[in-house]
mmCIF file of C-alpha atoms in Angstrom:
data_model
loop_
_atom_site.group_PDB
_atom_site.id
_atom_site.type_symbol
_atom_site.label_atom_id
_atom_site.label_comp_id
_atom_site.label_asym_id
_atom_site.label_seq_id
_atom_site.Cartn_x
_atom_site.Cartn_y
_atom_site.Cartn_z
ATOM 1 C CA MET A 26 8.309 -14.908 -25.572
ATOM 2 C CA THR A 27 5.271 -16.298 -25.314
ATOM 3 C CA ASP A 28 3.313 -17.487 -21.610
ATOM 4 C CA ALA A 29 2.701 -21.404 -23.172
ATOM 5 C CA ALA A 30 6.549 -20.829 -25.130
ATOM 6 C CA ALA A 31 8.018 -20.145 -20.927
ATOM 7 C CA SER A 32 6.313 -23.242 -20.219
ATOM 8 C CA ALA A 33 8.132 -25.586 -22.172
ATOM 9 C CA ALA A 34 11.175 -25.269 -20.768
ATOM 10 C CA PRO A 35 12.786 -24.818 -16.993
ATOM 11 C CA LEU A 36 13.496 -21.607 -15.924
ATOM 12 C CA ALA A 37 17.667 -20.839 -17.019
ATOM 13 C CA THR A 38 19.459 -19.453 -14.250
ATOM 14 C CA THR A 39 22.364 -16.578 -14.802
ATOM 15 C CA PRO A 40 25.494 -17.262 -13.112
ATOM 16 C CA GLY A 41 25.621 -15.082 -10.378
ATOM 17 C CA PRO A 42 25.679 -14.862 -6.184
ATOM 18 C CA ASP A 43 21.979 -14.852 -6.951
ATOM 19 C CA SER A 44 21.189 -16.741 -9.508
ATOM 20 C CA THR A 45 17.803 -15.300 -10.931
ATOM 21 C CA PRO A 46 16.420 -17.112 -13.428
ATOM 22 C CA PRO A 47 15.721 -14.516 -16.469
ATOM 23 C CA GLU A 48 12.111 -14.705 -16.281
ATOM 24 C CA GLN A 49 11.982 -13.711 -12.518
ATOM 25 C CA ARG A 50 14.031 -10.729 -14.236
ATOM 26 C CA LYS A 51 11.844 -9.131 -16.732
ATOM 27 C CA VAL A 52 9.076 -9.951 -14.294
ATOM 28 C CA LEU A 53 10.710 -8.151 -11.879
ATOM 29 C CA PHE A 54 10.803 -4.967 -14.560
ATOM 30 C CA ALA A 55 7.582 -4.741 -15.641
ATOM 31 C CA LEU A 56 6.289 -5.042 -12.157
ATOM 32 C CA VAL A 57 8.247 -2.334 -11.442
ATOM 33 C CA LEU A 58 7.696 0.214 -14.286
ATOM 34 C CA ALA A 59 3.891 0.106 -13.635
ATOM 35 C CA GLN A 60 4.399 0.625 -9.635
ATOM 36 C CA VAL A 61 5.975 4.165 -10.729
ATOM 37 C CA PHE A 62 2.475 4.944 -12.523
ATOM 38 C CA SER A 63 0.471 3.788 -9.240
ATOM 39 C CA GLY A 64 2.834 4.883 -6.318
ATOM 40 C CA ALA A 65 1.145 8.529 -7.592
ATOM 41 C CA GLY A 66 -2.350 6.756 -7.922
ATOM 42 C CA LEU A 67 -1.727 5.598 -4.784
ATOM 43 C CA ALA A 68 -1.116 8.565 -3.321
ATOM 44 C CA ALA A 69 -3.995 10.962 -4.548
ATOM 45 C CA GLY A 70 -6.263 9.773 -2.156
ATOM 46 C CA ILE A 71 -4.273 9.460 0.752
ATOM 47 C CA THR A 72 -3.024 14.036 0.511
ATOM 48 C CA VAL A 73 -6.998 14.984 -0.356
ATOM 49 C CA GLY A 74 -9.563 11.804 0.908
ATOM 50 C CA ALA A 75 -10.245 13.185 4.005
ATOM 51 C CA LEU A 76 -9.549 17.079 3.127
ATOM 52 C CA LEU A 77 -12.748 16.625 0.039
ATOM 53 C CA ALA A 78 -15.031 15.184 2.708
ATOM 54 C CA GLN A 79 -14.921 17.203 4.954
ATOM 55 C CA ASP A 80 -15.047 19.930 2.567
ATOM 56 C CA MET A 81 -18.152 18.406 0.805
ATOM 57 C CA LEU A 82 -19.434 16.783 3.490
ATOM 58 C CA GLY A 83 -19.476 20.389 5.694
ATOM 59 C CA THR A 84 -17.779 17.581 8.941
ATOM 60 C CA ALA A 85 -14.489 16.766 9.829
ATOM 61 C CA GLY A 86 -15.914 13.379 12.655
ATOM 62 C CA LEU A 87 -16.678 12.408 8.945
ATOM 63 C CA ALA A 88 -13.394 13.351 7.684
ATOM 64 C CA GLY A 89 -12.123 9.438 7.980
ATOM 65 C CA LEU A 90 -15.044 8.479 5.706
ATOM 66 C CA PRO A 91 -13.225 8.360 2.420
ATOM 67 C CA SER A 92 -10.319 6.248 3.553
ATOM 68 C CA ALA A 93 -12.805 3.740 4.915
ATOM 69 C CA LEU A 94 -14.831 3.667 1.219
ATOM 70 C CA PHE A 95 -12.275 3.249 -0.767
ATOM 71 C CA THR A 96 -10.278 0.822 1.640
ATOM 72 C CA ILE A 97 -14.071 -1.690 1.232
ATOM 73 C CA GLY A 98 -13.860 -0.812 -1.968
ATOM 74 C CA SER A 99 -10.094 -2.532 -1.855
ATOM 75 C CA ALA A 100 -11.711 -5.114 0.033
ATOM 76 C CA ALA A 101 -13.727 -6.407 -2.805
ATOM 77 C CA ALA A 102 -11.063 -5.336 -5.314
ATOM 78 C CA ALA A 103 -8.643 -8.044 -3.303
ATOM 79 C CA VAL A 104 -10.885 -10.990 -3.711
ATOM 80 C CA VAL A 105 -11.863 -10.105 -7.485
ATOM 81 C CA VAL A 106 -8.059 -9.225 -8.340
ATOM 82 C CA GLY A 107 -6.726 -12.311 -6.597
ATOM 83 C CA ARG A 108 -9.992 -14.929 -7.754
ATOM 84 C CA LEU A 109 -8.433 -13.634 -11.560
ATOM 85 C CA SER A 110 -5.143 -13.510 -11.368
ATOM 86 C CA GLN A 111 -5.706 -17.733 -10.489
ATOM 87 C CA ARG A 112 -7.705 -18.470 -13.396
ATOM 88 C CA SER A 113 -5.775 -16.469 -15.508
ATOM 89 C CA GLY A 114 -3.090 -14.950 -13.937
ATOM 90 C CA ARG A 115 -1.124 -11.953 -12.566
ATOM 91 C CA ARG A 116 -1.137 -10.245 -15.525
ATOM 92 C CA ALA A 117 -5.139 -10.022 -15.963
ATOM 93 C CA GLY A 118 -5.983 -9.747 -12.570
ATOM 94 C CA LEU A 119 -3.462 -6.925 -11.948
ATOM 95 C CA ALA A 120 -4.151 -4.733 -15.063
ATOM 96 C CA MET A 121 -7.983 -4.893 -14.829
ATOM 97 C CA GLY A 122 -7.748 -4.172 -10.905
ATOM 98 C CA TYR A 123 -6.014 -1.037 -11.952
ATOM 99 C CA ALA A 124 -7.924 -0.081 -15.180
ATOM 100 C CA VAL A 125 -10.322 0.101 -11.529
ATOM 101 C CA GLY A 126 -8.805 2.392 -9.813
ATOM 102 C CA ALA A 127 -8.116 4.502 -12.540
ATOM 103 C CA ALA A 128 -12.547 4.720 -13.667
ATOM 104 C CA GLY A 129 -12.742 5.153 -9.649
ATOM 105 C CA ALA A 130 -10.468 8.033 -9.307
ATOM 106 C CA LEU A 131 -12.588 9.634 -12.547
ATOM 107 C CA GLY A 132 -15.665 9.299 -10.703
ATOM 108 C CA VAL A 133 -15.031 11.253 -7.611
ATOM 109 C CA LEU A 134 -13.327 14.143 -10.201
ATOM 110 C CA LEU A 135 -17.160 14.256 -11.642
ATOM 111 C CA ALA A 136 -18.622 14.085 -8.064
ATOM 112 C CA ALA A 137 -16.821 16.639 -7.067
ATOM 113 C CA VAL A 138 -17.929 19.365 -9.899
ATOM 114 C CA ALA A 139 -21.025 17.869 -9.255
ATOM 115 C CA ASP A 140 -20.664 18.429 -5.567
ATOM 116 C CA SER A 141 -22.267 14.432 -5.844
ATOM 117 C CA ILE A 142 -22.210 12.660 -2.425
ATOM 118 C CA PRO A 143 -24.039 9.744 -3.650
ATOM 119 C CA LEU A 144 -21.966 10.059 -6.829
ATOM 120 C CA LEU A 145 -18.518 10.538 -4.760
ATOM 121 C CA PHE A 146 -19.312 7.233 -2.292
ATOM 122 C CA VAL A 147 -19.595 4.985 -5.248
ATOM 123 C CA ALA A 148 -16.646 6.805 -6.521
ATOM 124 C CA LEU A 149 -14.205 6.334 -3.631
ATOM 125 C CA PHE A 150 -15.671 2.539 -3.261
ATOM 126 C CA VAL A 151 -14.523 1.951 -7.278
ATOM 127 C CA TYR A 152 -10.807 4.199 -6.698
ATOM 128 C CA GLY A 153 -9.942 1.646 -3.953
ATOM 129 C CA ALA A 154 -9.208 -1.288 -7.050
ATOM 130 C CA GLY A 155 -6.368 0.281 -7.261
ATOM 131 C CA THR A 156 -5.054 0.540 -3.773
ATOM 132 C CA ALA A 157 -5.246 -3.605 -4.037
ATOM 133 C CA THR A 158 -4.167 -3.505 -6.505
ATOM 134 C CA ASN A 159 -0.951 -1.751 -6.053
ATOM 135 C CA LEU A 160 -0.297 -4.228 -3.116
ATOM 136 C CA GLN A 161 -1.400 -7.506 -4.574
ATOM 137 C CA ALA A 162 1.697 -6.259 -7.279
ATOM 138 C CA ARG A 163 3.694 -7.581 -4.245
ATOM 139 C CA TYR A 164 2.422 -11.022 -4.112
ATOM 140 C CA ALA A 165 3.241 -11.012 -7.948
ATOM 141 C CA GLY A 166 7.274 -10.320 -7.769
ATOM 142 C CA ALA A 167 7.509 -13.849 -5.454
ATOM 143 C CA ASP A 168 6.069 -16.249 -7.871
ATOM 144 C CA LEU A 169 9.403 -17.272 -8.927
ATOM 145 C CA ALA A 170 12.065 -15.772 -6.882
ATOM 146 C CA PRO A 171 14.962 -18.157 -5.159
ATOM 147 C CA ALA A 172 13.286 -19.351 -1.625
ATOM 148 C CA HIS A 173 16.324 -17.350 -0.107
ATOM 149 C CA ARG A 174 14.892 -14.637 -1.850
ATOM 150 C CA LYS A 175 11.311 -14.040 -1.357
ATOM 151 C CA ALA A 176 10.955 -11.302 0.775
ATOM 152 C CA ARG A 177 13.791 -9.173 -1.545
ATOM 153 C CA ALA A 178 11.840 -9.596 -4.692
ATOM 154 C CA VAL A 179 8.553 -8.312 -2.957
ATOM 155 C CA SER A 180 10.529 -5.588 -1.019
ATOM 156 C CA THR A 181 11.878 -4.830 -5.067
ATOM 157 C CA VAL A 182 8.171 -4.460 -5.541
ATOM 158 C CA LEU A 183 6.876 -2.394 -2.724
ATOM 159 C CA VAL A 184 9.928 0.243 -3.423
ATOM 160 C CA ALA A 185 9.428 1.136 -6.684
ATOM 161 C CA THR A 186 5.843 2.381 -5.925
ATOM 162 C CA THR A 187 7.855 5.514 -3.318
ATOM 163 C CA LEU A 188 8.622 7.288 -6.680
ATOM 164 C CA GLY A 189 5.014 7.980 -7.226
ATOM 165 C CA ALA A 190 3.849 7.754 -3.867
ATOM 166 C CA VAL A 191 6.087 10.435 -2.932
ATOM 167 C CA ALA A 192 5.622 12.463 -5.878
ATOM 168 C CA GLY A 193 2.450 12.162 -5.951
ATOM 169 C CA PRO A 194 1.684 14.496 -2.359
ATOM 170 C CA ASN A 195 4.171 16.855 -3.615
ATOM 171 C CA LEU A 196 1.853 17.658 -6.621
ATOM 172 C CA VAL A 197 -1.207 18.549 -5.289
ATOM 173 C CA THR A 198 -0.580 22.271 -5.185
ATOM 174 C CA VAL A 199 0.349 21.501 -8.971
ATOM 175 C CA THR A 200 -3.067 19.448 -9.803
ATOM 176 C CA GLY A 201 -5.147 21.248 -7.772
ATOM 177 C CA SER A 202 -4.574 24.633 -9.572
ATOM 178 C CA LEU A 203 -4.916 23.080 -12.693
ATOM 179 C CA ALA A 204 -7.780 21.556 -11.559
ATOM 180 C CA ALA A 205 -9.207 25.232 -10.202
ATOM 181 C CA ALA A 206 -7.630 26.539 -13.894
ATOM 182 C CA TRP A 207 -10.649 24.535 -15.782
ATOM 183 C CA GLY A 208 -13.319 24.573 -12.711
ATOM 184 C CA ILE A 209 -12.714 22.015 -11.430
ATOM 185 C CA PRO A 210 -12.709 22.044 -7.320
ATOM 186 C CA ARG A 211 -8.917 22.681 -6.402
ATOM 187 C CA LEU A 212 -8.549 19.407 -3.828
ATOM 188 C CA ALA A 213 -9.867 17.066 -6.607
ATOM 189 C CA GLY A 214 -7.058 18.009 -8.369
ATOM 190 C CA PRO A 215 -4.790 14.939 -7.597
ATOM 191 C CA PHE A 216 -7.990 12.671 -8.587
ATOM 192 C CA GLY A 217 -7.467 13.319 -12.176
ATOM 193 C CA LEU A 218 -3.469 12.142 -11.378
ATOM 194 C CA ALA A 219 -4.705 8.818 -10.106
ATOM 195 C CA ALA A 220 -6.753 7.849 -12.922
ATOM 196 C CA VAL A 221 -3.757 9.097 -15.285
ATOM 197 C CA ALA A 222 -1.375 7.004 -13.419
ATOM 198 C CA TYR A 223 -3.138 4.232 -12.649
ATOM 199 C CA GLY A 224 -4.285 4.074 -16.891
ATOM 200 C CA THR A 225 -0.977 3.360 -17.585
ATOM 201 C CA ALA A 226 0.048 1.124 -15.171
ATOM 202 C CA ALA A 227 -2.853 -0.786 -16.933
ATOM 203 C CA LEU A 228 -1.373 -0.602 -19.522
ATOM 204 C CA VAL A 229 2.081 -1.131 -18.910
ATOM 205 C CA LEU A 230 1.180 -4.877 -17.569
ATOM 206 C CA VAL A 231 -0.503 -5.842 -20.235
ATOM 207 C CA LEU A 232 2.156 -5.055 -23.070
ATOM 208 C CA LEU A 233 4.946 -5.869 -20.690
ATOM 209 C CA LEU A 234 4.013 -8.548 -17.319
ATOM 210 C CA ARG A 235 5.302 -11.681 -19.737
ATOM 211 C CA PRO A 236 5.983 -14.617 -18.879
ATOM 212 C CA ASP A 237 3.385 -14.602 -16.230
ATOM 213 C CA PRO A 238 4.729 -14.907 -13.091
ATOM 214 C CA LEU A 239 2.033 -17.277 -11.147
ATOM 215 C CA LEU A 240 1.003 -19.101 -14.555
ATOM 216 C CA LEU A 241 4.783 -20.288 -15.636
ATOM 217 C CA ALA A 242 5.085 -21.091 -11.587
ATOM 218 C CA ARG A 243 2.293 -23.556 -11.197
ATOM 219 C CA ARG A 244 3.083 -24.514 -14.616
ATOM 220 C CA LEU A 245 6.950 -25.446 -13.913
ATOM 221 C CA GLY A 246 6.761 -25.775 -9.718
ATOM 222 C CA ALA A 247 9.591 -22.767 -9.962
ATOM 223 C CA VAL A 248 8.837 -22.493 -6.679
ATOM 224 C CA GLU A 249 9.059 -24.166 -3.423
ATOM 225 C CA ARG A 250 6.627 -26.399 -2.794
ATOM 226 C CA VAL A 251 4.962 -26.212 1.041
ATOM 227 C CA ALA A 252 6.575 -29.943 1.723
ATOM 228 C CA ALA A 253 10.324 -28.429 0.614
ATOM 229 C CA GLU A 254 9.931 -24.952 3.283
ATOM 230 C CA PRO A 255 12.092 -24.993 5.989
ATOM 231 C CA ALA A 256 8.961 -23.417 7.935
ATOM 232 C CA ALA A 257 6.591 -25.485 6.367
ATOM 233 C CA GLY A 258 6.120 -29.084 7.196
ATOM 234 C CA SER A 259 3.470 -31.465 8.024
ATOM 235 C CA ALA A 260 3.826 -31.251 11.355
ATOM 236 C CA VAL A 261 3.141 -27.610 11.200
ATOM 237 C CA PRO A 262 -0.680 -27.059 13.267
ATOM 238 C CA ARG A 263 -3.078 -26.288 11.000
ATOM 239 C CA ALA A 264 -6.862 -24.176 11.572
ATOM 240 C CA ALA A 265 -9.227 -23.892 8.224
ATOM 241 C CA GLY A 266 -6.772 -26.121 6.506
ATOM 242 C CA LEU A 267 -4.621 -22.692 6.707
ATOM 243 C CA PRO A 268 -0.866 -23.169 7.703
ATOM 244 C CA ALA A 269 -0.031 -21.805 11.248
ATOM 245 C CA GLY A 270 2.662 -18.886 9.316
ATOM 246 C CA VAL A 271 -0.093 -17.974 7.343
ATOM 247 C CA ARG A 272 -2.744 -17.223 9.630
ATOM 248 C CA LEU A 273 0.356 -15.386 11.842
ATOM 249 C CA GLY A 274 1.474 -13.490 8.385
ATOM 250 C CA ALA A 275 -2.006 -12.277 7.762
ATOM 251 C CA ALA A 276 -2.512 -11.001 11.573
ATOM 252 C CA VAL A 277 0.734 -9.374 11.583
ATOM 253 C CA MET A 278 -0.480 -7.176 8.177
ATOM 254 C CA VAL A 279 -3.759 -7.122 9.501
ATOM 255 C CA VAL A 280 -3.019 -5.305 12.827
ATOM 256 C CA THR A 281 -0.225 -2.991 11.311
ATOM 257 C CA GLN A 282 -2.929 -2.051 8.434
ATOM 258 C CA ALA A 283 -5.150 -0.733 11.140
ATOM 259 C CA VAL A 284 -2.528 0.852 12.912
ATOM 260 C CA MET A 285 -1.483 2.503 9.910
ATOM 261 C CA VAL A 286 -4.714 3.607 8.105
ATOM 262 C CA ALA A 287 -5.808 4.974 10.875
ATOM 263 C CA VAL A 288 -3.540 7.444 12.100
ATOM 264 C CA MET A 289 -2.432 8.597 8.912
ATOM 265 C CA THR A 290 -6.015 9.287 7.361
ATOM 266 C CA MET A 291 -6.678 12.178 10.566
ATOM 267 C CA THR A 292 -2.196 13.677 10.063
ATOM 268 C CA PRO A 293 -3.763 15.795 7.173
ATOM 269 C CA VAL A 294 -6.890 16.967 9.112
ATOM 270 C CA HIS A 295 -4.699 17.842 12.404
ATOM 271 C CA LEU A 296 -3.124 19.602 10.540
ATOM 272 C CA GLN A 297 -5.646 21.983 8.938
ATOM 273 C CA HIS A 298 -6.858 22.560 12.164
ATOM 274 C CA HIS A 299 -3.385 24.123 13.330
ATOM 275 C CA GLY A 300 -3.306 25.771 10.700
ATOM 276 C CA HIS A 301 -1.389 25.036 7.619
ATOM 277 C CA GLY A 302 -2.215 23.761 4.146
ATOM 278 C CA THR A 303 -1.925 21.311 2.024
ATOM 279 C CA ALA A 304 1.617 22.568 1.173
ATOM 280 C CA ALA A 305 2.928 21.222 4.716
ATOM 281 C CA ILE A 306 0.140 18.123 4.078
ATOM 282 C CA GLY A 307 2.169 17.025 1.124
ATOM 283 C CA VAL A 308 5.164 17.270 2.821
ATOM 284 C CA VAL A 309 4.521 15.190 5.704
ATOM 285 C CA ILE A 310 2.690 12.232 3.906
ATOM 286 C CA ALA A 311 5.367 12.650 1.304
ATOM 287 C CA VAL A 312 7.601 11.167 3.809
ATOM 288 C CA HIS A 313 5.533 9.134 5.723
ATOM 289 C CA VAL A 314 4.416 7.081 1.519
ATOM 290 C CA ALA A 315 8.859 7.261 1.448
ATOM 291 C CA ALA A 316 8.582 6.379 4.951
ATOM 292 C CA MET A 317 6.090 3.111 3.719
ATOM 293 C CA TYR A 318 7.751 2.002 0.633
ATOM 294 C CA LEU A 319 11.690 3.140 0.230
ATOM 295 C CA PRO A 320 12.885 1.367 3.146
ATOM 296 C CA SER A 321 11.524 -1.590 1.822
ATOM 297 C CA PRO A 322 14.595 -3.183 1.219
ATOM 298 C CA LEU A 323 16.186 -3.300 3.867
ATOM 299 C CA SER A 324 12.522 -4.777 5.393
ATOM 300 C CA GLY A 325 13.237 -7.584 2.659
ATOM 301 C CA TRP A 326 17.027 -8.023 3.650
ATOM 302 C CA LEU A 327 16.235 -8.258 7.213
ATOM 303 C CA VAL A 328 13.412 -10.785 7.054
ATOM 304 C CA ASP A 329 15.551 -13.003 4.567
ATOM 305 C CA ARG A 330 18.568 -12.888 7.292
ATOM 306 C CA TYR A 331 16.705 -13.284 10.367
ATOM 307 C CA GLY A 332 12.757 -14.487 9.850
ATOM 308 C CA PRO A 333 9.999 -12.442 9.267
ATOM 309 C CA ARG A 334 9.047 -13.567 12.871
ATOM 310 C CA ALA A 335 11.279 -11.249 14.220
ATOM 311 C CA VAL A 336 11.148 -8.305 11.610
ATOM 312 C CA SER A 337 7.188 -8.964 12.868
ATOM 313 C CA ALA A 338 8.633 -7.921 16.724
ATOM 314 C CA LEU A 339 10.432 -5.059 15.191
ATOM 315 C CA ALA A 340 6.942 -3.733 13.199
ATOM 316 C CA ALA A 341 5.571 -4.370 16.277
ATOM 317 C CA LEU A 342 7.433 -1.518 18.768
ATOM 318 C CA THR A 343 8.516 0.928 15.755
ATOM 319 C CA LEU A 344 4.683 1.591 15.436
ATOM 320 C CA LEU A 345 4.240 2.178 19.127
ATOM 321 C CA GLY A 346 7.396 4.788 18.815
ATOM 322 C CA ALA A 347 5.282 6.483 15.877
ATOM 323 C CA GLY A 348 2.318 6.608 18.168
ATOM 324 C CA LEU A 349 4.517 7.873 21.342
ATOM 325 C CA VAL A 350 6.117 10.379 18.819
ATOM 326 C CA ALA A 351 3.091 11.229 16.786
ATOM 327 C CA GLY A 352 1.296 12.101 19.902
ATOM 328 C CA PHE A 353 3.086 13.484 22.179
ATOM 329 C CA ALA A 354 4.597 16.252 19.635
ATOM 330 C CA PRO A 355 3.704 20.004 19.948
ATOM 331 C CA ALA A 356 0.078 20.687 18.644
ATOM 332 C CA GLY A 357 0.426 20.757 14.788
ATOM 333 C CA ALA A 358 4.333 21.066 14.518
ATOM 334 C CA VAL A 359 4.974 19.681 11.193
ATOM 335 C CA TRP A 360 8.282 18.589 11.627
ATOM 336 C CA ALA A 361 7.675 16.208 14.715
ATOM 337 C CA LEU A 362 4.802 14.433 12.238
ATOM 338 C CA ALA A 363 6.878 14.038 9.959
ATOM 339 C CA VAL A 364 8.993 12.021 12.172
ATOM 340 C CA GLY A 365 5.755 9.864 13.504
ATOM 341 C CA LEU A 366 4.568 9.775 10.401
ATOM 342 C CA ALA A 367 7.571 8.244 8.973
ATOM 343 C CA LEU A 368 7.946 5.376 12.199
ATOM 344 C CA LEU A 369 4.635 4.788 10.769
ATOM 345 C CA GLY A 370 5.668 3.933 7.491
ATOM 346 C CA LEU A 371 8.526 1.952 8.555
ATOM 347 C CA GLY A 372 6.444 -0.499 10.983
ATOM 348 C CA TRP A 373 4.197 -1.189 8.791
ATOM 349 C CA SER A 374 7.214 -1.889 5.963
ATOM 350 C CA LEU A 375 8.328 -3.892 8.225
ATOM 351 C CA GLY A 376 4.757 -5.924 8.565
ATOM 352 C CA LEU A 377 4.002 -6.376 5.567
ATOM 353 C CA VAL A 378 6.870 -7.735 4.020
ATOM 354 C CA ALA A 379 6.383 -10.197 7.337
ATOM 355 C CA GLY A 380 3.510 -11.358 6.177
ATOM 356 C CA THR A 381 3.528 -10.986 2.798
ATOM 357 C CA THR A 382 6.740 -13.573 3.157
ATOM 358 C CA LEU A 383 5.241 -15.689 5.086
ATOM 359 C CA LEU A 384 2.152 -16.046 2.933
ATOM 360 C CA SER A 385 4.331 -16.562 -0.235
ATOM 361 C CA ARG A 386 6.151 -19.098 1.664
ATOM 362 C CA ASP A 387 4.138 -20.853 3.102
ATOM 363 C CA LEU A 388 1.116 -21.388 0.590
ATOM 364 C CA PRO A 389 1.844 -23.497 -3.157
ATOM 365 C CA PRO A 390 1.173 -21.719 -6.731
ATOM 366 C CA ASP A 391 -2.105 -23.459 -6.958
ATOM 367 C CA GLY A 392 -4.314 -21.726 -4.213
ATOM 368 C CA ARG A 393 -2.139 -19.481 -4.189
ATOM 369 C CA ALA A 394 -3.440 -16.328 -5.024
ATOM 370 C CA ARG A 395 -6.786 -17.364 -4.352
ATOM 371 C CA ILE A 396 -5.395 -17.406 -0.446
ATOM 372 C CA GLN A 397 -3.359 -14.563 -0.937
ATOM 373 C CA GLY A 398 -6.588 -12.311 -2.325
ATOM 374 C CA ASN A 399 -8.939 -13.250 1.002
ATOM 375 C CA VAL A 400 -6.286 -12.644 3.191
ATOM 376 C CA ASP A 401 -5.646 -9.216 1.309
ATOM 377 C CA VAL A 402 -9.886 -8.994 2.315
ATOM 378 C CA LEU A 403 -9.269 -9.410 5.741
ATOM 379 C CA VAL A 404 -5.786 -6.564 5.392
ATOM 380 C CA ALA A 405 -8.653 -3.853 3.755
ATOM 381 C CA ILE A 406 -11.089 -4.231 6.252
ATOM 382 C CA ALA A 407 -8.941 -3.768 9.549
ATOM 383 C CA GLY A 408 -7.966 -0.517 7.545
ATOM 384 C CA ALA A 409 -11.664 0.115 6.234
ATOM 385 C CA GLY A 410 -11.944 -0.055 10.597
ATOM 386 C CA GLY A 411 -8.990 1.528 11.407
ATOM 387 C CA GLY A 412 -10.225 4.587 9.254
ATOM 388 C CA ALA A 413 -13.806 4.961 9.778
ATOM 389 C CA LEU A 414 -12.910 5.146 12.779
ATOM 390 C CA SER A 415 -10.445 7.641 13.447
ATOM 391 C CA GLY A 416 -12.510 10.667 12.298
ATOM 392 C CA LEU A 417 -14.704 9.803 15.603
ATOM 393 C CA VAL A 418 -11.569 9.037 17.439
ATOM 394 C CA VAL A 419 -10.222 12.379 17.248
ATOM 395 C CA ALA A 420 -14.047 14.190 17.655
ATOM 396 C CA GLY A 421 -14.665 13.030 20.353
ATOM 397 C CA ALA A 422 -11.053 12.526 22.418
ATOM 398 C CA SER A 423 -7.641 13.664 20.406
ATOM 399 C CA TYR A 424 -5.230 13.484 17.839
ATOM 400 C CA PRO A 425 -2.838 12.710 20.488
ATOM 401 C CA ALA A 426 -5.628 9.589 21.610
ATOM 402 C CA LEU A 427 -5.729 8.355 17.668
ATOM 403 C CA ALA A 428 -1.568 7.875 17.883
ATOM 404 C CA LEU A 429 -0.933 6.767 21.623
ATOM 405 C CA GLY A 430 -3.917 4.541 21.161
ATOM 406 C CA GLY A 431 -2.052 2.907 17.926
ATOM 407 C CA GLY A 432 0.621 2.272 18.959
ATOM 408 C CA ALA A 433 -0.649 0.315 22.082
ATOM 409 C CA LEU A 434 -2.666 -1.866 19.812
ATOM 410 C CA ALA A 435 0.744 -2.964 17.821
ATOM 411 C CA LEU A 436 1.887 -4.310 21.369
ATOM 412 C CA CYS A 437 -0.982 -6.911 20.310
ATOM 413 C CA LEU A 438 1.298 -8.241 18.201
ATOM 414 C CA LEU A 439 4.019 -9.930 20.130
ATOM 415 C CA PRO A 440 2.615 -11.993 22.497
ATOM 416 C CA LEU A 441 1.659 -13.621 18.250
ATOM 417 C CA VAL A 442 5.064 -13.310 17.444
ATOM 418 C CA LEU A 443 6.805 -14.584 20.075
ATOM 419 C CA GLY A 444 4.996 -16.951 21.083
ATOM 420 C CA ARG A 445 6.206 -19.487 18.567
ATOM 421 C CA ARG A 446 9.618 -19.972 17.670
ATOM 422 C CA GLU A 447 11.240 -19.968 13.842
ATOM 423 C CA ARG A 448 11.461 -22.919 13.078
#
């Protein structure tokens, strides 16, 4: 069925406890399949980006620069993907974002071969488009979802990232050996995997994301409008034209992203400084990425059951726990850091699903993708700031100071979350 044909009739529902429209099931299938591939592309930069930069730049003080660069690139891409999605639909926006991310990954590979720092910086910036697209795909999952299942639709898309994101770090050794056999620097190998993974994700969306969820939602009014939502009535205070729930969702995602990226970025460097190789680093990062995405169904259920404000508070407390565990872990203890990074990923998952639900719930289809893209810019900038400062904090103080500081920053969410009851 074409998008035009699908938009000519109202959504049908299939009898059952969730009454999920068949169109929504088709959308989720395409998004889930694409996210499996894109997860592998996402994990490459997380696992070896800081190590590659340290190797090429010759200093650990700038090891957080790759994270900052592809996060800044993610911010720029979020605007483009959001506006293209608003104009032409989710399929066009998401497919374009993954294709650009694949080009960036190939650029990193070429920069490593040529030992070109300028090319590395440019390629990492472009590579960030894949990260932005991976996150924006979650909004597509909620476009056609019933109001009481929006959070679980978001979490379904997020959890699909787990397979590729967990496999990616554990393929570091294999892809590194393959790259070395071809005369390519070992640490650049995972970026070859990222190029293939992102390219495949783009192809999947072009072929299978039909009907386009945002276009169909806009034409049929298949999603809840702001006036009909429980927390988006006319009495909700507004600033700059945005509902209070949207502003709160943005704040939650900004803080959780900054804390997560800062601690995650320097963990591989911290482990390497204590004598651990890429295999141990890959395990820790795999645990972290699994904790980011695997608990997503739980996060979605909690948000649908108890509300996004309560889950946002839980996210802040979980990130505090992550900072305490990683900060007080014995020097270079792999098991302790794995636990700390697992809590870090879980806190991020709780905050992301809660914040995304607020944005999907309190925005109408007209203008939704554009505003969501703009909010993701703020999220990406926060991550870039966390990544850029993380290396300086570790170089000037220590890794435990970074972890404990991140946990303390997460507590700033509690006054915002608890200051107003869920309506």
